[in-house]
PDB file of C-alpha atoms and ligand atoms in Angstrom:
ATOM      1  CA  MET A   1     195.158  60.150  98.330  1.00  0.00           C
ATOM      2  CA  LYS A   2     197.587  57.581  99.957  1.00  0.00           C
ATOM      3  CA  GLN A   3     200.232  56.555  97.608  1.00  0.00           C
ATOM      4  CA  TRP A   4     199.703  52.887  97.580  1.00  0.00           C
ATOM      5  CA  SER A   5     202.858  50.013  97.073  1.00  0.00           C
ATOM      6  CA  ASN A   6     202.690  47.013  96.752  1.00  0.00           C
ATOM      7  CA  ALA A   7     204.325  46.530 100.061  1.00  0.00           C
ATOM      8  CA  ASP A   8     200.649  47.462 101.358  1.00  0.00           C
ATOM      9  CA  ARG A   9     198.185  44.905 101.871  1.00  0.00           C
ATOM     10  CA  ILE A  10     195.333  46.088 100.518  1.00  0.00           C
ATOM     11  CA  VAL A  11     192.009  44.714 100.718  1.00  0.00           C
ATOM     12  CA  ALA A  12     189.119  45.598  98.374  1.00  0.00           C
ATOM     13  CA  PRO A  13     185.325  44.551  98.803  1.00  0.00           C
ATOM     14  CA  SER A  14     183.494  44.498  95.623  1.00  0.00           C
ATOM     15  CA  VAL A  15     180.595  46.368  95.356  1.00  0.00           C
ATOM     16  CA  LEU A  16     178.520  43.488  93.081  1.00  0.00           C
ATOM     17  CA  ALA A  17     178.014  42.015  96.416  1.00  0.00           C
ATOM     18  CA  ALA A  18     176.532  44.789  98.011  1.00  0.00           C
ATOM     19  CA  ASP A  19     172.831  45.657  98.015  1.00  0.00           C
ATOM     20  CA  PHE A  20     172.465  47.724  94.748  1.00  0.00           C
ATOM     21  CA  SER A  21     169.436  49.462  96.475  1.00  0.00           C
ATOM     22  CA  ARG A  22     171.598  51.293  99.091  1.00  0.00           C
ATOM     23  CA  ILE A  23     174.886  51.156  97.375  1.00  0.00           C
ATOM     24  CA  ALA A  24     176.023  54.538  99.297  1.00  0.00           C
ATOM     25  CA  GLU A  25     175.567  52.789 102.536  1.00  0.00           C
ATOM     26  CA  GLU A  26     177.171  49.772 101.186  1.00  0.00           C
ATOM     27  CA  CYS A  27     180.031  52.058 100.267  1.00  0.00           C
ATOM     28  CA  SER A  28     180.155  53.817 103.775  1.00  0.00           C
ATOM     29  CA  ARG A  29     179.367  50.442 105.725  1.00  0.00           C
ATOM     30  CA  ALA A  30     182.859  49.179 103.613  1.00  0.00           C
ATOM     31  CA  ILE A  31     184.968  52.333 104.426  1.00  0.00           C
ATOM     32  CA  THR A  32     184.059  52.296 107.903  1.00  0.00           C
ATOM     33  CA  ALA A  33     184.650  48.574 108.370  1.00  0.00           C
ATOM     34  CA  GLY A  34     188.182  49.381 106.882  1.00  0.00           C
ATOM     35  CA  ALA A  35     188.101  48.973 103.290  1.00  0.00           C
ATOM     36  CA  ASP A  36     191.159  50.283 101.699  1.00  0.00           C
ATOM     37  CA  TRP A  37     189.920  50.292  97.893  1.00  0.00           C
ATOM     38  CA  LEU A  38     186.519  49.283  96.611  1.00  0.00           C
ATOM     39  CA  HIS A  39     186.544  46.913  93.222  1.00  0.00           C
ATOM     40  CA  LEU A  40     184.114  47.912  91.337  1.00  0.00           C
ATOM     41  CA  ASP A  41     183.191  45.425  88.229  1.00  0.00           C
ATOM     42  CA  VAL A  42     181.692  46.541  85.432  1.00  0.00           C
ATOM     43  CA  MET A  43     180.321  43.765  83.028  1.00  0.00           C
ATOM     44  CA  ASP A  44     178.552  44.420  79.099  1.00  0.00           C
ATOM     45  CA  GLY A  45     176.579  40.881  78.545  1.00  0.00           C
ATOM     46  CA  HIS A  46     179.118  40.225  75.589  1.00  0.00           C
ATOM     47  CA  PHE A  47     183.185  39.939  76.800  1.00  0.00           C
ATOM     48  CA  VAL A  48     181.105  37.790  80.200  1.00  0.00           C
ATOM     49  CA  GLU A  49     177.771  36.336  80.458  1.00  0.00           C
ATOM     50  CA  ASN A  50     176.518  39.024  82.443  1.00  0.00           C
ATOM     51  CA  ILE A  51     175.433  42.527  82.814  1.00  0.00           C
ATOM     52  CA  SER A  52     176.434  44.595  85.973  1.00  0.00           C
ATOM     53  CA  PHE A  53     176.487  48.475  85.713  1.00  0.00           C
ATOM     54  CA  GLY A  54     178.277  51.123  83.907  1.00  0.00           C
ATOM     55  CA  PRO A  55     180.084  54.803  84.617  1.00  0.00           C
ATOM     56  CA  ALA A  56     176.860  56.040  85.874  1.00  0.00           C
ATOM     57  CA  MET A  57     177.363  53.617  89.048  1.00  0.00           C
ATOM     58  CA  VAL A  58     181.207  54.254  89.394  1.00  0.00           C
ATOM     59  CA  GLU A  59     180.141  58.392  89.133  1.00  0.00           C
ATOM     60  CA  ALA A  60     177.898  57.800  91.763  1.00  0.00           C
ATOM     61  CA  ILE A  61     180.349  55.833  94.324  1.00  0.00           C
ATOM     62  CA  HIS A  62     182.880  58.380  93.449  1.00  0.00           C
ATOM     63  CA  ALA A  63     180.646  61.540  94.653  1.00  0.00           C
ATOM     64  CA  THR A  64     179.455  60.009  97.867  1.00  0.00           C
ATOM     65  CA  ASN A  65     183.238  59.186  99.299  1.00  0.00           C
ATOM     66  CA  ASP A  66     186.912  59.742  98.266  1.00  0.00           C
ATOM     67  CA  ILE A  67     188.571  56.089  98.399  1.00  0.00           C
ATOM     68  CA  PHE A  68     190.294  54.883  95.598  1.00  0.00           C
ATOM     69  CA  LEU A  69     188.188  53.233  93.378  1.00  0.00           C
ATOM     70  CA  ASP A  70     189.270  50.061  91.447  1.00  0.00           C
ATOM     71  CA  VAL A  71     187.125  49.443  88.203  1.00  0.00           C
ATOM     72  CA  HIS A  72     187.904  46.302  86.615  1.00  0.00           C
ATOM     73  CA  LEU A  73     186.233  46.522  82.812  1.00  0.00           C
ATOM     74  CA  MET A  74     185.333  43.175  81.637  1.00  0.00           C
ATOM     75  CA  ILE A  75     183.701  44.635  78.390  1.00  0.00           C
ATOM     76  CA  GLU A  76     184.343  44.382  75.034  1.00  0.00           C
ATOM     77  CA  ARG A  77     186.000  46.991  73.107  1.00  0.00           C
ATOM     78  CA  PRO A  78     187.378  48.898  76.400  1.00  0.00           C
ATOM     79  CA  ASP A  79     189.295  51.723  74.515  1.00  0.00           C
ATOM     80  CA  HIS A  80     185.615  52.913  73.282  1.00  0.00           C
ATOM     81  CA  TYR A  81     184.421  53.942  76.954  1.00  0.00           C
ATOM     82  CA  VAL A  82     187.803  54.377  78.568  1.00  0.00           C
ATOM     83  CA  PRO A  83     187.029  58.186  78.554  1.00  0.00           C
ATOM     84  CA  ARG A  84     183.447  57.520  80.058  1.00  0.00           C
ATOM     85  CA  PHE A  85     185.234  55.989  83.122  1.00  0.00           C
ATOM     86  CA  LEU A  86     187.798  58.325  83.185  1.00  0.00           C
ATOM     87  CA  GLU A  87     185.381  61.137  83.739  1.00  0.00           C
ATOM     88  CA  ALA A  88     183.443  59.258  86.320  1.00  0.00           C
ATOM     89  CA  GLY A  89     186.162  59.567  88.958  1.00  0.00           C
ATOM     90  CA  ALA A  90     187.738  56.100  88.140  1.00  0.00           C
ATOM     91  CA  ASP A  91     191.403  55.809  90.457  1.00  0.00           C
ATOM     92  CA  LEU A  92     192.834  52.787  88.253  1.00  0.00           C
ATOM     93  CA  ILE A  93     191.427  50.923  85.437  1.00  0.00           C
ATOM     94  CA  SER A  94     192.305  47.365  84.754  1.00  0.00           C
ATOM     95  CA  VAL A  95     191.281  46.106  81.041  1.00  0.00           C
ATOM     96  CA  HIS A  96     191.301  42.665  80.103  1.00  0.00           C
ATOM     97  CA  ALA A  97     194.204  40.681  77.418  1.00  0.00           C
ATOM     98  CA  GLU A  98     192.222  38.148  75.700  1.00  0.00           C
ATOM     99  CA  PRO A  99     191.966  38.584  71.785  1.00  0.00           C
ATOM    100  CA  GLU A 100     187.597  38.792  72.867  1.00  0.00           C
ATOM    101  CA  ALA A 101     188.311  42.274  74.347  1.00  0.00           C
ATOM    102  CA  HIS A 102     188.867  43.237  70.963  1.00  0.00           C
ATOM    103  CA  HIS A 103     191.290  46.292  71.810  1.00  0.00           C
ATOM    104  CA  ASP A 104     194.821  47.312  71.526  1.00  0.00           C
ATOM    105  CA  ILE A 105     196.202  46.508  74.840  1.00  0.00           C
ATOM    106  CA  ALA A 106     199.200  49.021  74.525  1.00  0.00           C
ATOM    107  CA  ARG A 107     196.772  52.045  73.272  1.00  0.00           C
ATOM    108  CA  THR A 108     194.044  51.098  75.721  1.00  0.00           C
ATOM    109  CA  LEU A 109     196.611  51.341  79.001  1.00  0.00           C
ATOM    110  CA  GLU A 110     198.301  54.471  77.027  1.00  0.00           C
ATOM    111  CA  MET A 111     194.791  56.472  77.145  1.00  0.00           C
ATOM    112  CA  ILE A 112     194.185  55.555  80.795  1.00  0.00           C
ATOM    113  CA  GLN A 113     197.466  56.796  81.727  1.00  0.00           C
ATOM    114  CA  ARG A 114     196.911  60.063  79.766  1.00  0.00           C
ATOM    115  CA  GLY A 115     193.604  60.895  81.615  1.00  0.00           C
ATOM    116  CA  GLY A 116     195.746  60.922  84.811  1.00  0.00           C
ATOM    117  CA  CYS A 117     194.341  57.243  86.010  1.00  0.00           C
ATOM    118  CA  GLN A 118     196.588  54.156  87.290  1.00  0.00           C
ATOM    119  CA  SER A 119     196.237  51.469  84.670  1.00  0.00           C
ATOM    120  CA  GLY A 120     196.403  47.489  84.800  1.00  0.00           C
ATOM    121  CA  ILE A 121     195.456  44.123  83.026  1.00  0.00           C
ATOM    122  CA  ALA A 122     193.330  41.653  83.815  1.00  0.00           C
ATOM    123  CA  LEU A 123     193.701  37.723  82.829  1.00  0.00           C
ATOM    124  CA  ASN A 124     191.277  35.260  82.749  1.00  0.00           C
ATOM    125  CA  PRO A 125     192.729  31.918  84.586  1.00  0.00           C
ATOM    126  CA  ALA A 126     193.399  30.144  80.983  1.00  0.00           C
ATOM    127  CA  THR A 127     195.319  33.391  79.748  1.00  0.00           C
ATOM    128  CA  SER A 128     198.906  32.877  80.255  1.00  0.00           C
ATOM    129  CA  LEU A 129     201.141  35.273  81.461  1.00  0.00           C
ATOM    130  CA  GLU A 130     203.172  35.507  78.243  1.00  0.00           C
ATOM    131  CA  ALA A 131     200.091  37.430  76.585  1.00  0.00           C
ATOM    132  CA  VAL A 132     201.130  40.135  78.958  1.00  0.00           C
ATOM    133  CA  ASP A 133     204.942  40.081  78.973  1.00  0.00           C
ATOM    134  CA  PRO A 134     205.588  43.455  76.947  1.00  0.00           C
ATOM    135  CA  TYR A 135     203.095  45.688  78.778  1.00  0.00           C
ATOM    136  CA  LEU A 136     204.673  44.705  82.348  1.00  0.00           C
ATOM    137  CA  ASP A 137     206.873  47.446  82.537  1.00  0.00           C
ATOM    138  CA  GLN A 138     203.699  49.536  81.556  1.00  0.00           C
ATOM    139  CA  ILE A 139     201.286  48.801  84.058  1.00  0.00           C
ATOM    140  CA  ASP A 140     199.868  49.494  87.998  1.00  0.00           C
ATOM    141  CA  LEU A 141     198.780  46.526  88.501  1.00  0.00           C
ATOM    142  CA  LEU A 142     198.355  42.788  87.087  1.00  0.00           C
ATOM    143  CA  LEU A 143     195.065  41.300  87.751  1.00  0.00           C
ATOM    144  CA  VAL A 144     194.944  38.041  87.950  1.00  0.00           C
ATOM    145  CA  MET A 145     191.413  36.313  87.724  1.00  0.00           C
ATOM    146  CA  THR A 146     190.985  33.493  90.381  1.00  0.00           C
ATOM    147  CA  VAL A 147     187.293  32.495  88.895  1.00  0.00           C
ATOM    148  CA  VAL A 148     185.921  32.612  85.454  1.00  0.00           C
ATOM    149  CA  PRO A 149     184.708  36.227  84.915  1.00  0.00           C
ATOM    150  CA  GLY A 150     181.359  36.946  84.847  1.00  0.00           C
ATOM    151  CA  PHE A 151     179.374  36.263  88.508  1.00  0.00           C
ATOM    152  CA  GLY A 152     180.416  36.955  92.422  1.00  0.00           C
ATOM    153  CA  GLY A 153     180.423  34.076  94.872  1.00  0.00           C
ATOM    154  CA  GLN A 154     182.443  31.388  93.026  1.00  0.00           C
ATOM    155  CA  ALA A 155     184.929  29.159  94.121  1.00  0.00           C
ATOM    156  CA  PHE A 156     188.749  30.248  94.181  1.00  0.00           C
ATOM    157  CA  ILE A 157     190.975  28.391  91.290  1.00  0.00           C
ATOM    158  CA  PRO A 158     194.223  27.355  93.067  1.00  0.00           C
ATOM    159  CA  GLU A 159     195.677  26.228  89.840  1.00  0.00           C
ATOM    160  CA  VAL A 160     196.294  30.197  88.948  1.00  0.00           C
ATOM    161  CA  LEU A 161     198.621  30.529  92.236  1.00  0.00           C
ATOM    162  CA  PRO A 162     201.901  29.385  90.173  1.00  0.00           C
ATOM    163  CA  LYS A 163     200.990  32.383  87.521  1.00  0.00           C
ATOM    164  CA  VAL A 164     201.328  34.872  90.395  1.00  0.00           C
ATOM    165  CA  GLU A 165     204.196  33.474  91.577  1.00  0.00           C
ATOM    166  CA  LYS A 166     205.486  34.256  88.134  1.00  0.00           C
ATOM    167  CA  ALA A 167     204.207  37.773  88.118  1.00  0.00           C
ATOM    168  CA  ALA A 168     206.171  38.291  91.066  1.00  0.00           C
ATOM    169  CA  LYS A 169     209.490  37.056  90.009  1.00  0.00           C
ATOM    170  CA  ILE A 170     209.190  38.348  87.090  1.00  0.00           C
ATOM    171  CA  ARG A 171     208.626  41.797  88.627  1.00  0.00           C
ATOM    172  CA  ASP A 172     211.560  41.824  91.227  1.00  0.00           C
ATOM    173  CA  GLU A 173     214.061  40.802  88.285  1.00  0.00           C
ATOM    174  CA  ARG A 174     213.197  43.632  86.449  1.00  0.00           C
ATOM    175  CA  SER A 175     212.695  46.150  89.186  1.00  0.00           C
ATOM    176  CA  LEU A 176     208.941  46.804  88.679  1.00  0.00           C
ATOM    177  CA  SER A 177     206.771  47.793  91.257  1.00  0.00           C
ATOM    178  CA  PHE A 178     203.080  46.689  89.680  1.00  0.00           C
ATOM    179  CA  HIS A 179     200.468  45.738  92.466  1.00  0.00           C
ATOM    180  CA  ILE A 180     199.115  41.678  91.816  1.00  0.00           C
ATOM    181  CA  GLU A 181     196.044  41.461  92.571  1.00  0.00           C
ATOM    182  CA  VAL A 182     193.764  38.575  92.754  1.00  0.00           C
ATOM    183  CA  ASP A 183     190.212  38.378  92.264  1.00  0.00           C
ATOM    184  CA  GLY A 184     187.539  35.867  92.908  1.00  0.00           C
ATOM    185  CA  GLY A 185     186.720  33.390  95.581  1.00  0.00           C
ATOM    186  CA  ILE A 186     188.746  35.117  98.122  1.00  0.00           C
ATOM    187  CA  ASP A 187     187.843  34.762 102.096  1.00  0.00           C
ATOM    188  CA  PRO A 188     190.150  34.243 105.300  1.00  0.00           C
ATOM    189  CA  GLU A 189     190.645  30.611 104.100  1.00  0.00           C
ATOM    190  CA  THR A 190     191.634  31.232 100.562  1.00  0.00           C
ATOM    191  CA  ALA A 191     193.831  34.938 101.094  1.00  0.00           C
ATOM    192  CA  PRO A 192     197.162  32.695 102.491  1.00  0.00           C
ATOM    193  CA  ALA A 193     197.583  30.842  99.438  1.00  0.00           C
ATOM    194  CA  ALA A 194     197.473  33.878  97.364  1.00  0.00           C
ATOM    195  CA  THR A 195     199.294  36.209  99.564  1.00  0.00           C
ATOM    196  CA  GLY A 196     202.082  33.429  99.750  1.00  0.00           C
ATOM    197  CA  ALA A 197     202.448  33.537  95.859  1.00  0.00           C
ATOM    198  CA  GLY A 198     203.064  37.232  96.064  1.00  0.00           C
ATOM    199  CA  ALA A 199     199.514  39.072  95.680  1.00  0.00           C
ATOM    200  CA  ASN A 200     199.049  42.534  97.684  1.00  0.00           C
ATOM    201  CA  VAL A 201     195.447  43.628  96.505  1.00  0.00           C
ATOM    202  CA  LEU A 202     192.374  41.514  97.640  1.00  0.00           C
ATOM    203  CA  VAL A 203     189.501  41.535  96.134  1.00  0.00           C
ATOM    204  CA  ALA A 204     186.590  39.913  97.916  1.00  0.00           C
ATOM    205  CA  GLY A 205     182.826  40.221  97.436  1.00  0.00           C
ATOM    206  CA  SER A 206     180.752  37.689  99.111  1.00  0.00           C
ATOM    207  CA  SER A 207     183.445  37.127 101.817  1.00  0.00           C
ATOM    208  CA  THR A 208     182.562  41.014 102.583  1.00  0.00           C
ATOM    209  CA  PHE A 209     179.512  42.394 101.804  1.00  0.00           C
ATOM    210  CA  LYS A 210     177.445  39.034 102.475  1.00  0.00           C
ATOM    211  CA  ALA A 211     179.529  38.258 105.812  1.00  0.00           C
ATOM    212  CA  PRO A 212     177.901  38.780 109.203  1.00  0.00           C
ATOM    213  CA  ASP A 213     180.365  41.408 110.298  1.00  0.00           C
ATOM    214  CA  ILE A 214     182.172  43.007 107.302  1.00  0.00           C
ATOM    215  CA  GLY A 215     184.664  44.487 109.450  1.00  0.00           C
ATOM    216  CA  GLU A 216     186.074  41.111 111.193  1.00  0.00           C
ATOM    217  CA  ALA A 217     186.010  39.895 107.153  1.00  0.00           C
ATOM    218  CA  ILE A 218     188.094  42.813 106.244  1.00  0.00           C
ATOM    219  CA  ARG A 219     190.361  42.539 108.779  1.00  0.00           C
ATOM    220  CA  ALA A 220     190.737  38.847 109.294  1.00  0.00           C
ATOM    221  CA  ILE A 221     190.999  38.895 104.432  1.00  0.00           C
ATOM    222  CA  ARG A 222     194.150  41.535 105.657  1.00  0.00           C
ATOM    223  CA  ASP A 223     195.852  39.363 108.390  1.00  0.00           C
ATOM    224  CA  ALA A 224     195.670  35.952 106.533  1.00  0.00           C
TER     225      ALA A 224
HETATM  226  C1  DX5 B 301     184.026  38.535  89.241  1.00  0.00           C
HETATM  227  C2  DX5 B 301     184.620  39.938  89.373  1.00  0.00           C
HETATM  228  C3  DX5 B 301     184.825  39.565  90.892  1.00  0.00           C
HETATM  229  C4  DX5 B 301     183.883  39.200  92.011  1.00  0.00           C
HETATM  230  C5  DX5 B 301     184.465  38.481  93.000  1.00  0.00           C
HETATM  231  O1  DX5 B 301     184.021  38.137  87.448  1.00  0.00           O
HETATM  232  O2  DX5 B 301     185.468  39.967  88.646  1.00  0.00           O
HETATM  233  O3  DX5 B 301     185.503  40.894  91.377  1.00  0.00           O
HETATM  234  O4  DX5 B 301     182.759  40.316  92.178  1.00  0.00           O
HETATM  235  O5  DX5 B 301     183.274  38.160  93.957  1.00  0.00           O
HETATM  236  P1  DX5 B 301     183.839  37.137  94.834  1.00  0.00           P
HETATM  237  O6  DX5 B 301     184.114  37.522  95.863  1.00  0.00           O
HETATM  238  O7  DX5 B 301     182.140  36.687  95.940  1.00  0.00           O
HETATM  239  O8  DX5 B 301     184.120  35.813  94.555  1.00  0.00           O
HETATM  240 ZN1   ZN B 302     186.456  42.092  89.400  1.00  0.00          ZN
END
């Protein structure tokens, strides 16, 4: 599999916006259209007010193609479930930093890495970068939420962008190499502000799967 660096502009369609009744065809449709990664949103109805899918879905998607699977856990006690997502075929697992997720972040990241998987930390719009400063040298990806997590189709929150800029600055100062991913409300209109601030991984659900032409949508987001 290709080694991705933060110099790559990566578009990751979020499967949450796909038609679940035809999930394999939907994933193939995104891959054929030029998706770099697939973003898989796991929600437990506790950490966020929505329930999406779990490791069985990740495993089913992994079984039908070999694209990079970017798994975003919006769940309480992620440490408890990480082994199941490792087994399911995740290539990268991100866990939330908020205290409500109830886990020891360092321990969870270590568990992910020991499983041979890349690791990420996700920050809600209201969570500051300082909260995860001690882990920045340990992660492969920083996921900066540009909506309050829980649902697809919400409006992009531009007030989050200074956090992206700050993360990019710290990364350069410390010669680190993590990706910066933005997630929520990303489309060809909002993507330039995110990449301008320093994001290189663009998650896009509604603006890809629900677009009239998914290939054109992915291209427009990547070239934005
Ligand atoms: C929100 C999820 C997102 C969501 C993005 O809680 O983490 O990944 O699928 O959907 P759009 O692109 O429609 O905002
Ligand atoms: Zn997500």
